[in-house]
């Protein structure tokens, strides 16, 4: 409950006021001992007493990035959201400089651009010294006008990103803000004496007139005094403003250059992505064609193997048929058509293997033929011997 925003507080820049401080810094402030001991249950009136005790300002410091007391009070003001009149009284307080800076920083975070320029630009005339704590824990001495200038022209102050502030000339062009009036632009010349005093000086004695300086000498002295004071200070102020304008233009140019670099990087990234996409596509196409080719080769090899196996089976079947035929013929005896069968069977084959097989088969046929002839002669001789001879009884 202690770290929540006041329920009656309004949103700032479309969000919770505490969200203007980054979450990491916010959590560090919540865990800081100064926040737990001194900022718990603090009201808008109590913030003034705590701000009067400040002796420096700063963001976070040290290796653990501890927040400063100034930053804790800024977050407390964002949490409570005091009235605009109280913040303006903070800024107008000339006795306590850190109270003034606390109000100026809070107004820069939550205020409108017109109010920011209206109430912060008069602080350029405050040249008092203040202590600023750096990130390494050491201190440096700066002036109030330098801090106000960083609030108006820098994007990040005291480790917090400031809301965007329009340029002054834009507001002047849109007739929302009047042109700036510097204190140094006012003439330091005193008013001229009335005519009655002039006549009295004329009626005075010449000695007195000689002893007293004339109006011309007075005017010349005044002019010389005003020249000694105002022109140089005006010139320095103009030079400072010119330097600020140059810095602004330089920062704008740097921003545009960074934008161009970023866009060129994005373009190159998109080009490399499209290149990678096309190369991936080509690779996938090559892979698909390779797989298709391998598939076709495998199917072709398979069909060739099947064809060879079929041929082998047919050859083996033919061989078996021949062997069975030969065995049948040898078992049954001689058949004269046996040799002619082999010659006609293997005559149509033109390969050397078939020719060799036909020759071997033919040789076996001839052998069988010889065997058959021997058998027939023997049988015929037996038959002739068994017949009765003529003239015998």
CSV table of C-alpha atoms in Angstrom, one decimal:
chain,number,residue,atom,x,y,z
A,1,UNK,CA,0.0,0.0,0.0
A,2,UNK,CA,2.9,2.4,0.8
A,3,UNK,CA,4.2,2.1,-2.8
A,4,UNK,CA,0.9,2.7,-4.6
A,5,UNK,CA,-0.1,5.9,-6.2
A,6,UNK,CA,-2.7,8.1,-4.6
A,7,UNK,CA,-6.2,7.0,-5.8
A,8,UNK,CA,-7.2,10.6,-6.5
A,9,UNK,CA,-4.2,11.2,-8.7
A,10,UNK,CA,-4.7,11.8,-12.4
A,11,UNK,CA,-2.8,10.1,-15.2
A,12,UNK,CA,0.2,11.9,-16.6
A,13,UNK,CA,1.0,11.5,-20.3
A,14,UNK,CA,-1.6,8.7,-20.5
A,15,UNK,CA,0.0,6.5,-17.7
A,16,UNK,CA,0.4,6.2,-14.0
A,17,UNK,CA,2.7,9.0,-12.7
A,18,UNK,CA,5.1,6.5,-11.1
A,19,UNK,CA,5.6,4.8,-14.4
A,20,UNK,CA,7.6,7.8,-15.6
A,21,UNK,CA,10.4,6.3,-13.5
A,22,UNK,CA,11.8,3.1,-14.9
A,23,UNK,CA,10.7,-0.1,-13.1
A,24,UNK,CA,14.3,-1.1,-12.1
A,25,UNK,CA,15.0,2.3,-10.5
A,26,UNK,CA,11.6,2.2,-8.9
A,27,UNK,CA,12.3,-1.1,-7.2
A,28,UNK,CA,15.7,0.1,-6.0
A,29,UNK,CA,14.0,3.1,-4.5
A,30,UNK,CA,11.3,1.0,-2.8
A,31,UNK,CA,14.1,-1.2,-1.2
A,32,UNK,CA,16.2,1.8,-0.2
A,33,UNK,CA,16.4,2.4,3.6
A,34,UNK,CA,15.8,6.2,3.2
A,35,UNK,CA,12.5,5.4,1.5
A,36,UNK,CA,11.4,3.0,4.2
A,37,UNK,CA,12.4,5.2,7.1
A,38,UNK,CA,11.7,8.7,6.0
A,39,UNK,CA,9.3,8.6,3.0
A,40,UNK,CA,6.7,6.1,4.4
A,41,UNK,CA,3.5,8.0,5.2
A,42,UNK,CA,4.9,11.3,4.0
A,43,UNK,CA,2.5,14.0,2.9
A,44,UNK,CA,2.9,17.0,0.6
A,45,UNK,CA,3.7,19.3,3.5
A,46,UNK,CA,6.3,16.9,4.9
A,47,UNK,CA,8.1,16.8,1.5
A,48,UNK,CA,9.1,20.5,2.0
A,49,UNK,CA,10.9,19.7,5.3
A,50,UNK,CA,12.7,16.7,3.8
A,51,UNK,CA,13.7,18.8,0.7
A,52,UNK,CA,15.1,21.5,3.0
A,53,UNK,CA,17.5,18.9,4.4
A,54,UNK,CA,19.0,18.0,1.0
A,55,UNK,CA,22.6,18.9,0.3
A,56,UNK,CA,23.0,17.4,-3.2
A,57,UNK,CA,21.1,16.0,-6.1
A,58,UNK,CA,21.7,13.0,-8.4
A,59,UNK,CA,20.3,9.9,-9.9
A,60,UNK,CA,21.8,6.5,-9.0
A,61,UNK,CA,25.4,5.8,-7.9
A,62,UNK,CA,27.8,3.1,-6.9
A,63,UNK,CA,28.2,-0.5,-7.9
A,64,UNK,CA,24.7,-1.4,-6.7
A,65,UNK,CA,23.2,1.7,-8.3
A,66,UNK,CA,21.7,3.1,-5.1
A,67,UNK,CA,19.3,6.0,-5.5
A,68,UNK,CA,19.9,9.4,-4.0
A,69,UNK,CA,17.5,11.1,-1.5
A,70,UNK,CA,16.6,13.7,-4.2
A,71,UNK,CA,15.4,10.8,-6.5
A,72,UNK,CA,13.4,9.3,-3.6
A,73,UNK,CA,11.6,12.6,-3.0
A,74,UNK,CA,10.9,12.9,-6.7
A,75,UNK,CA,9.2,9.5,-6.7
A,76,UNK,CA,7.2,10.5,-3.6
A,77,UNK,CA,5.9,13.6,-5.3
A,78,UNK,CA,4.9,11.5,-8.3
A,79,UNK,CA,3.1,9.2,-5.9
A,80,UNK,CA,1.2,12.0,-4.1
A,81,UNK,CA,0.8,14.4,-7.0
A,82,UNK,CA,0.6,17.7,-5.1
A,83,UNK,CA,-1.3,20.7,-6.5
A,84,UNK,CA,0.2,22.9,-9.2
A,85,UNK,CA,0.3,25.9,-6.8
A,86,UNK,CA,2.5,24.0,-4.3
A,87,UNK,CA,4.9,23.0,-7.1
A,88,UNK,CA,5.1,26.7,-8.3
A,89,UNK,CA,5.9,27.7,-4.7
A,90,UNK,CA,8.7,25.2,-4.7
A,91,UNK,CA,10.1,26.8,-7.8
A,92,UNK,CA,9.7,30.3,-6.5
A,93,UNK,CA,11.5,29.5,-3.3
A,94,UNK,CA,14.9,31.4,-3.5
A,95,UNK,CA,16.1,30.6,0.0
A,96,UNK,CA,16.5,26.8,-0.4
A,97,UNK,CA,18.0,25.9,-3.8
A,98,UNK,CA,17.3,22.2,-3.6
A,99,UNK,CA,13.6,22.8,-2.9
A,100,UNK,CA,13.6,24.9,-6.1
A,101,UNK,CA,15.3,22.2,-8.1
A,102,UNK,CA,13.0,19.5,-6.8
A,103,UNK,CA,9.9,21.6,-7.9
A,104,UNK,CA,11.6,22.3,-11.3
A,105,UNK,CA,12.4,18.6,-11.9
A,106,UNK,CA,8.9,17.5,-11.0
A,107,UNK,CA,7.3,20.1,-13.2
A,108,UNK,CA,9.5,18.9,-16.1
A,109,UNK,CA,8.2,15.4,-15.6
A,110,UNK,CA,4.5,16.1,-15.4
A,111,UNK,CA,3.9,19.7,-16.7
A,112,UNK,CA,2.6,21.0,-19.9
A,113,UNK,CA,5.2,22.5,-22.4
A,114,UNK,CA,3.9,26.0,-21.9
A,115,UNK,CA,4.1,25.8,-18.1
A,116,UNK,CA,7.6,24.3,-18.3
A,117,UNK,CA,9.0,27.1,-20.5
A,118,UNK,CA,7.1,29.7,-18.5
A,119,UNK,CA,8.4,28.7,-15.0
A,120,UNK,CA,11.8,27.2,-15.8
A,121,UNK,CA,13.3,29.8,-18.1
A,122,UNK,CA,13.4,32.5,-15.4
A,123,UNK,CA,15.7,30.2,-13.4
A,124,UNK,CA,18.4,30.8,-16.1
A,125,UNK,CA,19.2,33.9,-14.0
A,126,UNK,CA,20.1,31.8,-10.9
A,127,UNK,CA,23.8,31.2,-10.9
A,128,UNK,CA,24.2,29.6,-7.5
A,129,UNK,CA,26.4,26.5,-7.1
A,130,UNK,CA,24.9,23.1,-6.4
A,131,UNK,CA,26.4,19.6,-5.8
A,132,UNK,CA,25.7,16.8,-8.2
A,133,UNK,CA,26.5,13.2,-7.4
A,134,UNK,CA,27.9,11.2,-10.3
A,135,UNK,CA,27.4,7.5,-11.0
A,136,UNK,CA,30.8,6.6,-9.5
A,137,UNK,CA,29.7,8.2,-6.1
A,138,UNK,CA,31.9,11.3,-6.4
A,139,UNK,CA,30.5,14.8,-6.5
A,140,UNK,CA,30.9,17.7,-8.9
A,141,UNK,CA,29.9,21.4,-8.6
A,142,UNK,CA,27.5,22.8,-11.2
A,143,UNK,CA,25.2,25.8,-11.4
A,144,UNK,CA,21.5,26.0,-11.3
A,145,UNK,CA,21.2,27.5,-14.7
A,146,UNK,CA,23.2,24.5,-16.1
A,147,UNK,CA,20.8,22.1,-14.5
A,148,UNK,CA,17.8,23.9,-15.9
A,149,UNK,CA,19.3,24.0,-19.3
A,150,UNK,CA,19.8,20.2,-19.2
A,151,UNK,CA,16.1,19.8,-18.1
A,152,UNK,CA,15.0,21.8,-21.2
A,153,UNK,CA,17.3,20.4,-23.8
A,154,UNK,CA,18.5,16.9,-22.8
A,155,UNK,CA,16.5,13.7,-23.2
A,156,UNK,CA,17.8,11.9,-20.0
A,157,UNK,CA,18.5,13.6,-16.7
A,158,UNK,CA,19.4,11.9,-13.4
A,159,UNK,CA,19.0,8.4,-15.0
A,160,UNK,CA,15.3,9.1,-15.9
A,161,UNK,CA,14.1,9.5,-19.5
A,162,UNK,CA,12.2,12.8,-19.7
A,163,UNK,CA,9.0,13.2,-21.6
A,164,UNK,CA,9.3,14.7,-25.1
A,165,UNK,CA,9.3,18.6,-25.0
A,166,UNK,CA,8.5,20.5,-28.2
A,167,UNK,CA,10.9,23.1,-29.4
A,168,UNK,CA,10.3,26.7,-28.3
A,169,UNK,CA,10.1,28.1,-31.8
A,170,UNK,CA,7.4,25.6,-32.6
A,171,UNK,CA,5.3,26.9,-29.7
A,172,UNK,CA,6.0,30.5,-30.7
A,173,UNK,CA,5.0,29.8,-34.3
A,174,UNK,CA,1.7,28.3,-33.2
A,175,UNK,CA,1.1,31.4,-30.9
A,176,UNK,CA,0.9,29.2,-27.8
A,177,UNK,CA,4.0,30.8,-26.2
A,178,UNK,CA,5.2,34.4,-26.3
A,179,UNK,CA,8.7,35.2,-27.4
A,180,UNK,CA,11.3,35.0,-24.7
A,181,UNK,CA,12.3,38.2,-22.9
A,182,UNK,CA,15.7,38.2,-21.2
A,183,UNK,CA,16.4,40.4,-18.2
A,184,UNK,CA,19.6,41.6,-19.9
A,185,UNK,CA,17.5,43.1,-22.7
A,186,UNK,CA,16.1,45.7,-20.3
A,187,UNK,CA,18.0,49.0,-20.4
A,188,UNK,CA,19.8,50.0,-17.3
A,189,UNK,CA,19.7,53.7,-18.0
A,190,UNK,CA,18.1,55.8,-15.4
A,191,UNK,CA,15.2,58.2,-16.2
A,192,UNK,CA,16.2,61.6,-17.5
A,193,UNK,CA,15.7,64.5,-14.9
A,194,UNK,CA,12.6,66.8,-15.4
A,195,UNK,CA,12.8,70.2,-17.2
A,196,UNK,CA,12.7,72.1,-13.9
A,197,UNK,CA,15.8,70.5,-12.7
A,198,UNK,CA,17.5,71.3,-16.0
A,199,UNK,CA,16.7,75.0,-15.6
A,200,UNK,CA,18.0,75.1,-12.0
A,201,UNK,CA,21.3,73.6,-13.2
A,202,UNK,CA,21.5,76.3,-15.9
A,203,UNK,CA,21.0,79.2,-13.3
A,204,UNK,CA,23.7,77.8,-11.1
A,205,UNK,CA,27.1,79.6,-10.8
A,206,UNK,CA,29.6,78.8,-13.4
A,207,UNK,CA,32.0,77.6,-10.8
A,208,UNK,CA,29.5,75.1,-9.6
A,209,UNK,CA,28.7,74.2,-13.2
A,210,UNK,CA,32.4,73.7,-13.8
A,211,UNK,CA,32.8,71.6,-10.6
A,212,UNK,CA,29.6,69.6,-11.2
A,213,UNK,CA,29.6,67.3,-14.3
A,214,UNK,CA,27.2,68.3,-17.0
A,215,UNK,CA,24.3,66.2,-18.3
A,216,UNK,CA,26.2,65.2,-21.4
A,217,UNK,CA,29.1,63.8,-19.2
A,218,UNK,CA,26.5,62.1,-17.0
A,219,UNK,CA,24.9,60.6,-20.0
A,220,UNK,CA,28.2,59.5,-21.5
A,221,UNK,CA,29.2,58.0,-18.2
A,222,UNK,CA,25.9,56.2,-18.0
A,223,UNK,CA,26.3,55.0,-21.6
A,224,UNK,CA,29.8,53.9,-20.9
A,225,UNK,CA,28.6,52.1,-17.7
A,226,UNK,CA,25.8,50.5,-19.6
A,227,UNK,CA,28.2,49.5,-22.4
A,228,UNK,CA,30.6,48.1,-19.8
A,229,UNK,CA,27.8,46.0,-18.3
A,230,UNK,CA,25.1,45.2,-20.8
A,231,UNK,CA,26.6,44.7,-24.3
A,232,UNK,CA,29.2,42.1,-23.2
A,233,UNK,CA,26.7,40.3,-21.1
A,234,UNK,CA,24.3,40.5,-24.0
A,235,UNK,CA,26.9,39.2,-26.3
A,236,UNK,CA,27.8,36.3,-24.0
A,237,UNK,CA,24.1,35.5,-23.6
A,238,UNK,CA,23.7,35.6,-27.4
A,239,UNK,CA,26.8,33.4,-27.9
A,240,UNK,CA,25.5,31.0,-25.4
A,241,UNK,CA,22.1,30.8,-27.1
A,242,UNK,CA,23.9,30.4,-30.4
A,243,UNK,CA,25.9,27.5,-29.0
A,244,UNK,CA,22.8,25.9,-27.7
A,245,UNK,CA,21.1,26.2,-31.1
A,246,UNK,CA,24.2,24.7,-32.7
A,247,UNK,CA,24.2,21.8,-30.2
A,248,UNK,CA,20.5,21.3,-30.8
A,249,UNK,CA,21.0,21.2,-34.6
A,250,UNK,CA,24.0,18.9,-34.1
A,251,UNK,CA,21.9,16.5,-32.0
A,252,UNK,CA,19.1,16.6,-34.6
A,253,UNK,CA,21.6,15.8,-37.3
A,254,UNK,CA,23.0,13.0,-35.2
A,255,UNK,CA,19.5,11.6,-34.6
A,256,UNK,CA,18.7,11.8,-38.3
A,257,UNK,CA,22.0,10.1,-39.1
A,258,UNK,CA,21.3,7.4,-36.6
A,259,UNK,CA,17.8,7.0,-38.1
A,260,UNK,CA,19.3,6.6,-41.6
A,261,UNK,CA,21.8,4.1,-40.3
A,262,UNK,CA,19.1,2.1,-38.6
A,263,UNK,CA,16.9,2.1,-41.7
A,264,UNK,CA,19.9,1.0,-43.9
A,265,UNK,CA,20.6,-1.7,-41.4
A,266,UNK,CA,17.0,-2.8,-41.5
A,267,UNK,CA,17.1,-2.8,-45.3
A,268,UNK,CA,20.3,-4.8,-45.4
A,269,UNK,CA,18.8,-7.3,-42.8
A,270,UNK,CA,15.7,-7.7,-45.0
A,271,UNK,CA,17.9,-8.2,-48.1
A,272,UNK,CA,20.0,-10.8,-46.3
A,273,UNK,CA,16.8,-12.5,-45.0
A,274,UNK,CA,15.4,-12.7,-48.6
A,275,UNK,CA,18.7,-14.0,-49.8
A,276,UNK,CA,18.7,-16.7,-47.1
A,277,UNK,CA,15.1,-17.5,-48.0
A,278,UNK,CA,16.0,-17.9,-51.7
A,279,UNK,CA,19.1,-20.0,-50.9
A,280,UNK,CA,17.0,-22.2,-48.5
A,281,UNK,CA,14.4,-22.6,-51.3
A,282,UNK,CA,17.1,-23.5,-53.8
A,283,UNK,CA,18.6,-26.0,-51.3
A,284,UNK,CA,15.2,-27.6,-50.7
A,285,UNK,CA,14.6,-27.9,-54.4
A,286,UNK,CA,18.0,-29.5,-55.0
A,287,UNK,CA,17.3,-31.9,-52.1
A,288,UNK,CA,14.0,-32.8,-53.6
A,289,UNK,CA,15.4,-33.4,-57.0
A,290,UNK,CA,18.2,-35.4,-55.6
A,291,UNK,CA,15.8,-37.6,-53.6
A,292,UNK,CA,13.6,-38.0,-56.7
A,293,UNK,CA,16.7,-39.0,-58.7
A,294,UNK,CA,17.8,-41.5,-56.0
A,295,UNK,CA,14.2,-42.9,-55.9
A,296,UNK,CA,14.2,-43.4,-59.7
A,297,UNK,CA,17.6,-45.0,-59.6
A,298,UNK,CA,16.6,-47.4,-56.9
A,299,UNK,CA,13.4,-48.3,-58.7
A,300,UNK,CA,15.4,-48.8,-61.9
A,301,UNK,CA,17.9,-51.0,-60.1
A,302,UNK,CA,15.1,-52.9,-58.4
A,303,UNK,CA,13.4,-53.6,-61.8
A,304,UNK,CA,16.7,-54.6,-63.4
A,305,UNK,CA,17.3,-57.0,-60.5
A,306,UNK,CA,13.9,-58.4,-60.8
A,307,UNK,CA,14.4,-58.9,-64.6
A,308,UNK,CA,17.7,-60.6,-64.0
A,309,UNK,CA,16.2,-62.8,-61.3
A,310,UNK,CA,13.3,-63.7,-63.7
A,311,UNK,CA,15.8,-64.5,-66.4
A,312,UNK,CA,17.8,-66.7,-64.0
A,313,UNK,CA,14.7,-68.5,-62.9
A,314,UNK,CA,13.7,-69.1,-66.5
A,315,UNK,CA,17.1,-70.4,-67.4
A,316,UNK,CA,17.1,-72.6,-64.3
A,317,UNK,CA,13.6,-73.9,-65.4
A,318,UNK,CA,14.9,-74.6,-68.9
A,319,UNK,CA,17.9,-76.3,-67.5
A,320,UNK,CA,15.8,-78.4,-65.2
A,321,UNK,CA,13.5,-79.2,-68.1
A,322,UNK,CA,16.4,-80.3,-70.3
A,323,UNK,CA,17.9,-82.4,-67.5
A,324,UNK,CA,14.5,-84.1,-66.9
A,325,UNK,CA,14.2,-84.7,-70.6
A,326,UNK,CA,17.6,-86.2,-70.9
A,327,UNK,CA,17.1,-88.4,-67.8
A,328,UNK,CA,13.8,-89.5,-69.2
A,329,UNK,CA,15.3,-90.3,-72.5
A,330,UNK,CA,18.2,-92.2,-71.0
A,331,UNK,CA,15.8,-94.2,-68.8
A,332,UNK,CA,13.4,-95.0,-71.6
A,333,UNK,CA,16.1,-95.9,-74.1
A,334,UNK,CA,17.2,-94.3,-77.3
A,335,UNK,CA,15.0,-91.9,-79.2
A,336,UNK,CA,16.3,-90.7,-82.6
A,337,UNK,CA,14.6,-87.4,-82.4
A,338,UNK,CA,16.6,-86.6,-79.3
A,339,UNK,CA,19.6,-84.9,-81.1
A,340,UNK,CA,17.3,-83.1,-83.5
A,341,UNK,CA,15.4,-81.7,-80.6
A,342,UNK,CA,18.5,-80.1,-79.1
A,343,UNK,CA,19.7,-78.7,-82.3
A,344,UNK,CA,16.3,-77.0,-83.0
A,345,UNK,CA,15.9,-75.9,-79.4
A,346,UNK,CA,19.2,-74.0,-79.2
A,347,UNK,CA,19.5,-72.9,-82.8
A,348,UNK,CA,17.5,-69.7,-82.2
A,349,UNK,CA,19.9,-68.5,-79.4
A,350,UNK,CA,22.8,-66.4,-80.7
A,351,UNK,CA,24.7,-65.9,-77.5
A,352,UNK,CA,28.0,-67.7,-76.8
A,353,UNK,CA,26.7,-69.3,-73.7
A,354,UNK,CA,23.7,-70.7,-75.5
A,355,UNK,CA,26.0,-72.0,-78.3
A,356,UNK,CA,28.3,-73.7,-75.8
A,357,UNK,CA,25.3,-75.2,-74.0
A,358,UNK,CA,23.9,-76.4,-77.4
A,359,UNK,CA,27.2,-78.0,-78.3
A,360,UNK,CA,27.5,-79.7,-75.0
A,361,UNK,CA,23.9,-81.0,-75.3
A,362,UNK,CA,24.6,-82.1,-78.8
A,363,UNK,CA,27.7,-84.1,-77.7
A,364,UNK,CA,25.6,-85.8,-75.1
A,365,UNK,CA,23.0,-86.5,-77.7
A,366,UNK,CA,25.6,-88.1,-80.0
A,367,UNK,CA,26.9,-90.2,-77.1
A,368,UNK,CA,23.4,-91.3,-76.4
A,369,UNK,CA,22.9,-92.0,-80.1
A,370,UNK,CA,26.0,-94.2,-80.1
A,371,UNK,CA,24.7,-96.0,-77.0
A,372,UNK,CA,21.3,-96.4,-78.7
A,373,UNK,CA,22.9,-97.8,-81.9
A,374,UNK,CA,24.8,-100.3,-79.9
A,375,UNK,CA,21.7,-101.4,-78.1
A,376,UNK,CA,19.7,-101.8,-81.4
A,377,UNK,CA,22.4,-103.8,-83.1
A,378,UNK,CA,22.6,-106.1,-80.1
A,379,UNK,CA,18.9,-106.6,-80.0
A,380,UNK,CA,18.7,-107.2,-83.7
A,381,UNK,CA,21.4,-109.7,-83.6
A,382,UNK,CA,19.6,-111.5,-80.8
A,383,UNK,CA,16.5,-111.5,-82.8
A,384,UNK,CA,18.2,-113.0,-85.8
A,385,UNK,CA,19.9,-115.6,-83.7
A,386,UNK,CA,16.6,-116.7,-82.1
A,387,UNK,CA,14.9,-117.2,-85.6
A,388,UNK,CA,15.0,-120.8,-86.9
A,389,UNK,CA,17.3,-121.3,-89.7
A,390,UNK,CA,16.0,-122.7,-93.0
A,391,UNK,CA,16.6,-126.3,-93.4
A,392,UNK,CA,16.7,-127.0,-89.7
A,393,UNK,CA,14.2,-128.8,-87.8
